[in-house]
Short mmCIF file of C-alpha atoms in Angstrom, two decimals:
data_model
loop_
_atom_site.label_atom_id
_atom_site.label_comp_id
_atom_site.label_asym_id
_atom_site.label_seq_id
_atom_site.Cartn_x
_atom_site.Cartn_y
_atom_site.Cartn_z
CA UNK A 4 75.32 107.81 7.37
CA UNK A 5 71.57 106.67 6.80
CA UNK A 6 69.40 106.07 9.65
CA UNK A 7 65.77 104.17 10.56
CA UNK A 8 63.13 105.76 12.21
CA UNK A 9 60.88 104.06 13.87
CA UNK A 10 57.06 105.95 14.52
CA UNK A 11 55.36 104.81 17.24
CA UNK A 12 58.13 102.94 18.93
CA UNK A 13 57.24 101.03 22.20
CA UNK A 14 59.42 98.80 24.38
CA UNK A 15 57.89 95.40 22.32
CA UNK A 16 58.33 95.73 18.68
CA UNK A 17 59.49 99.34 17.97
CA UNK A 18 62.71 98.08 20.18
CA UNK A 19 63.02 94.86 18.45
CA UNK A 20 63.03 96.49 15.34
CA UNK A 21 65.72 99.02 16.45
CA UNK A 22 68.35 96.22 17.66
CA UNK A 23 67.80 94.17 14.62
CA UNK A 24 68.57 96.83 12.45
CA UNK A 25 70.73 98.24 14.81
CA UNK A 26 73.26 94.79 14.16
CA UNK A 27 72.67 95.98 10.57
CA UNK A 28 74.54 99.27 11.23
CA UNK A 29 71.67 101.48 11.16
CA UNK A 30 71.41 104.60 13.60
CA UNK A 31 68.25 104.38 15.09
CA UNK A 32 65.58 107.05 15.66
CA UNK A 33 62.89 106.19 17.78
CA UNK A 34 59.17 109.06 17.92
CA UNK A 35 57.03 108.91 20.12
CA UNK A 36 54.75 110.76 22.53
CA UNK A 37 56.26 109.97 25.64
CA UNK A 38 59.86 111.60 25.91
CA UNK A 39 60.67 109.46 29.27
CA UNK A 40 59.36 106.09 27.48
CA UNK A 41 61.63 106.96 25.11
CA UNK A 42 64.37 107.63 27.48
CA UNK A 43 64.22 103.76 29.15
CA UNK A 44 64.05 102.29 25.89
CA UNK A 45 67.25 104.39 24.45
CA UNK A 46 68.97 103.15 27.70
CA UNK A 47 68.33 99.73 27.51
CA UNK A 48 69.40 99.59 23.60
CA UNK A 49 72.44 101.53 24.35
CA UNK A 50 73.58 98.33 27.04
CA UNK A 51 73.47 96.35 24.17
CA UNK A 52 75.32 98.43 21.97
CA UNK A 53 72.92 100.08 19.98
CA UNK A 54 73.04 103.65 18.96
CA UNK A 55 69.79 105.29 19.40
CA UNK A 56 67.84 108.69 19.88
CA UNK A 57 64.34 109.44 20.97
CA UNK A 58 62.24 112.13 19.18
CA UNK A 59 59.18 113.10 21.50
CA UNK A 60 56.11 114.05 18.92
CA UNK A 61 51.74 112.64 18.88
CA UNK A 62 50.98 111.01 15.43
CA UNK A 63 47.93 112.87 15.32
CA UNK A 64 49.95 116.53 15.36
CA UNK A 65 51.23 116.19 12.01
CA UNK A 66 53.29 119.13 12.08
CA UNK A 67 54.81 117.97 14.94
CA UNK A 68 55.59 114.52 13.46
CA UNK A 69 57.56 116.10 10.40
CA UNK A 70 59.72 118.43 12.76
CA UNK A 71 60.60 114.95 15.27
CA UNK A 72 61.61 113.36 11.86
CA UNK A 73 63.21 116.27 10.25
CA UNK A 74 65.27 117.02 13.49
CA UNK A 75 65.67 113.03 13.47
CA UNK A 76 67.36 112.98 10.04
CA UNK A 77 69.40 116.46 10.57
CA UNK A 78 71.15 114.45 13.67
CA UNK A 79 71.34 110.90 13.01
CA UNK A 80 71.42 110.98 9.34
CA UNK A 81 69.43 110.68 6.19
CA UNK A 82 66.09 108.42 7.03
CA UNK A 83 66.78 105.31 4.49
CA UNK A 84 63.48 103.65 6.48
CA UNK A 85 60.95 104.34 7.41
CA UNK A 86 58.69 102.39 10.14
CA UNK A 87 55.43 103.62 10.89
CA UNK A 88 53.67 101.66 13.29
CA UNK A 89 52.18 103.14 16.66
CA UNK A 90 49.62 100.88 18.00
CA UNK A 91 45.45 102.34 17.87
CA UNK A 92 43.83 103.45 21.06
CA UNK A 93 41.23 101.17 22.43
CA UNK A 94 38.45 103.96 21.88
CA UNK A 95 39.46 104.14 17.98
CA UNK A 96 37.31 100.45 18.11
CA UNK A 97 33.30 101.18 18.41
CA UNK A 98 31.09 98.85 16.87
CA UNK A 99 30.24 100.14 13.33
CA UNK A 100 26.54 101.12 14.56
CA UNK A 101 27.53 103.18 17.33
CA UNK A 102 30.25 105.41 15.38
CA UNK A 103 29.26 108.22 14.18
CA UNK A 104 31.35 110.91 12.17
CA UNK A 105 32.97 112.81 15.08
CA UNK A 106 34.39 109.38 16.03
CA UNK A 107 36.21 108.76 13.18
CA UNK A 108 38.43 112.11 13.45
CA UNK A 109 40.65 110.28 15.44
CA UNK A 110 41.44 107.31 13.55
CA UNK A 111 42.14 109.16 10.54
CA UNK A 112 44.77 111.51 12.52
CA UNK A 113 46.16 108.81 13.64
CA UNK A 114 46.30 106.27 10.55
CA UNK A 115 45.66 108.77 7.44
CA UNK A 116 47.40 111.79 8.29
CA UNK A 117 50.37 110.26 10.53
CA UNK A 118 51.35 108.49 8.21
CA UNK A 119 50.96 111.49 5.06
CA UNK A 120 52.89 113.66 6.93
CA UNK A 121 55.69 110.95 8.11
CA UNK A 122 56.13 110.24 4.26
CA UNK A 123 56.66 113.48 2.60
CA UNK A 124 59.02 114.30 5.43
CA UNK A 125 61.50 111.45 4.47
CA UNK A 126 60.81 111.33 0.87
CA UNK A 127 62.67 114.00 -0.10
CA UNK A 128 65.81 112.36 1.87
CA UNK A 129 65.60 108.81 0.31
CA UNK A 130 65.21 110.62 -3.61
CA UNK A 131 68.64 111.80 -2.74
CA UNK A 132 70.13 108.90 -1.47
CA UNK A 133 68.40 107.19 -4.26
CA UNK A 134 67.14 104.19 -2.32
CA UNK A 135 64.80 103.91 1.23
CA UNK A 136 61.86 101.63 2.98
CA UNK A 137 58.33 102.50 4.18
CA UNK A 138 57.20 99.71 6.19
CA UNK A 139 53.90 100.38 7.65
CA UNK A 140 52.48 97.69 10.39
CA UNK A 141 48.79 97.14 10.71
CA UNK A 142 46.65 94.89 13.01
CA UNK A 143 44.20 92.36 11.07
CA UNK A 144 41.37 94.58 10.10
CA UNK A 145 43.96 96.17 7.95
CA UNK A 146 42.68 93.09 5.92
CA UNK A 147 39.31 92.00 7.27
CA UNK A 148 37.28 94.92 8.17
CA UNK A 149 35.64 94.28 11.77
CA UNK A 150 32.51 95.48 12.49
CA UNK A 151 33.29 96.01 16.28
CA UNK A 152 36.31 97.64 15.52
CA UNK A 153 34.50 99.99 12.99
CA UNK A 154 37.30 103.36 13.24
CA UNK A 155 40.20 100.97 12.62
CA UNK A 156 38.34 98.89 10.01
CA UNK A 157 37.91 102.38 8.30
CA UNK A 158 41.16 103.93 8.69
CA UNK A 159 43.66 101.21 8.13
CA UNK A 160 41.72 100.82 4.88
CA UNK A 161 42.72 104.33 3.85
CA UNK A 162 46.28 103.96 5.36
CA UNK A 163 46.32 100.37 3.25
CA UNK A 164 45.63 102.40 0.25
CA UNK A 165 48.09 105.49 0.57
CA UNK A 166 50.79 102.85 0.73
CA UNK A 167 49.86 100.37 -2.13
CA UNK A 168 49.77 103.72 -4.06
CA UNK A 169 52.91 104.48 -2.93
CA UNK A 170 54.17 101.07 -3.67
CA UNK A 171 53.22 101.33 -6.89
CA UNK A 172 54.57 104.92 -7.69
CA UNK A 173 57.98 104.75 -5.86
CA UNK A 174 59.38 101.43 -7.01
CA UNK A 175 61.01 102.72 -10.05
CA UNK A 176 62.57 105.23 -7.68
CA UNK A 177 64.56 102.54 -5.85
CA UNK A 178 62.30 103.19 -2.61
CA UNK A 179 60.16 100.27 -1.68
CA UNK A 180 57.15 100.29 0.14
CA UNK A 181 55.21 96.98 1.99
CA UNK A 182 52.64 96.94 4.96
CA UNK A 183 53.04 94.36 7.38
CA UNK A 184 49.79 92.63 9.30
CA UNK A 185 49.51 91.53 12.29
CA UNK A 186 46.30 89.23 12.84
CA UNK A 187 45.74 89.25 17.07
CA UNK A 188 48.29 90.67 19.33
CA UNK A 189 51.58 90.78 19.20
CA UNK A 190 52.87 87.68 21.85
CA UNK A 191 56.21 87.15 23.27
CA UNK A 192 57.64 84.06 22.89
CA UNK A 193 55.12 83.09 19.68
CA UNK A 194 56.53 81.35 16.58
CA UNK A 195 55.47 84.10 14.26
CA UNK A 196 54.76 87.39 16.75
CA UNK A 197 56.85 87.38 18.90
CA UNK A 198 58.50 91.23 18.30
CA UNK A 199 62.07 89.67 17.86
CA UNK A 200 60.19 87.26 14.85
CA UNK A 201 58.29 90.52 13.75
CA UNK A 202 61.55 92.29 13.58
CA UNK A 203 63.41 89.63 11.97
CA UNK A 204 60.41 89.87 9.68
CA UNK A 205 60.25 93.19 8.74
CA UNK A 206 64.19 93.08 8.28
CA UNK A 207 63.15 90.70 5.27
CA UNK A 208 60.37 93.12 4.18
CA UNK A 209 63.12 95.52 3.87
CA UNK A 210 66.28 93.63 2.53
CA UNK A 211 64.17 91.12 -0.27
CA UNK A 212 61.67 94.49 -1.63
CA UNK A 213 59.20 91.80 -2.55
CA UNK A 214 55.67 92.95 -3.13
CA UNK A 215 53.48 94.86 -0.87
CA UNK A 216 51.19 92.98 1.53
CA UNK A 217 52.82 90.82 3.90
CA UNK A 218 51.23 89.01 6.70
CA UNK A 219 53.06 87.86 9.92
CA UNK A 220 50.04 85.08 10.69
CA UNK A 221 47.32 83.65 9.46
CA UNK A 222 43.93 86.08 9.41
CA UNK A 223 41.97 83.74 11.81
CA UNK A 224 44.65 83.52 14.37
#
């Protein structure tokens, strides 16, 4: 049995994402930092018949990332996707001139070497199974750098990067990799960000394996 882990998961999108590919027949595997958080939302997708597990571990503690995800895969199954996709602290977003290198520690843990360590955990797993997903989820300046938002301008760029490379390396390897952006928040009940429309979304990203870049609105929204 294969399984989807989903890094960063929250009660909005992460648990959209884990019922729609929970209908799917995927085991779900939900990490993140808060082991109660991840208790309610395991609850609540077990009333509606989704099997799911929480895996307590802080993107920023890398080593602690690849033993939630290794301990994920050893119960639930191999990792055929991958979601990472926890959402930036507000203090990540300085104004360009007022960050200085100290600052941007943070947002590099958290977007650079999250999402490093997250890969070469799983990678191993989908080579072996011969087929897998990385979907990584990034707000708009992912796209458009921000100069009020200067550490996620900066560190979604790099994350952008790492998985474009890996697009481009992995595909003849049967494992696809795409980034999903999300201009603006994400709004329940809105025709294209709603999390159930996100999900449904990156279900697509994941079943079609069509290019890298997708966005879930336009930029200026």
């Amino acid at each position: 049995m294969s399984s989807v882990a989903i890094v960063g998961a929250g009660p909005g999108l992460g648990a959209a994402v884990a019922r729609r590919f929970g209908r799917e027949g995927f085991v779900v595997g939900l990490v993140a930092r808060d082991p109660g958080r991840l208790d309610v939302i395991v609850d609540a997708l077990a009333d509606e018949g989704i099997a799911a597990r929480g895996f307590a571990a802080d993107v920023r503690r890398p080593e602690q990332l690849a033993v939630a995800l290794r301990e994920l895969a050893e119960a639930l199954g191999t990792i055929e996707v991958l979601q990472y996709s926890p959402v930036p602290h507000r203090d990540f977003m300085r104004p360009v001139l007022d960050t200085g290198h100290r600052d941007l520690v943070a947002p590099i843990e958290f977007s650079v070497y999250g999402p490093v360590a997250a890969v070469q955990q799983v990678l191993p797993g989908m080579r072996r199974l011969g087929r897998g997903t990385i979907l990584f989820v990034n707000g708009g300046t992912a796209a458009v750098p921000h100069p009020e938002r200067a550490g996620t301008s900066i560190a979604f760029a790099a994350e952008s990067a790492y998985g474009h490379l890996l697009h481009e390396r992995l595909a003849a390897e049967g494992i696809h990799v795409a980034q999903l952006v999300i201009p603006g928040a994400i709004t329940a009940g809105h025709a294209r960000k709603d999390p159930d429309v996100l999900a449904q979304t990156l279900w697509s990203m994941h079943r079609d394996r069509h290019g890298f870049r997708h966005y879930a609105d336009d930029l200026d929204s």
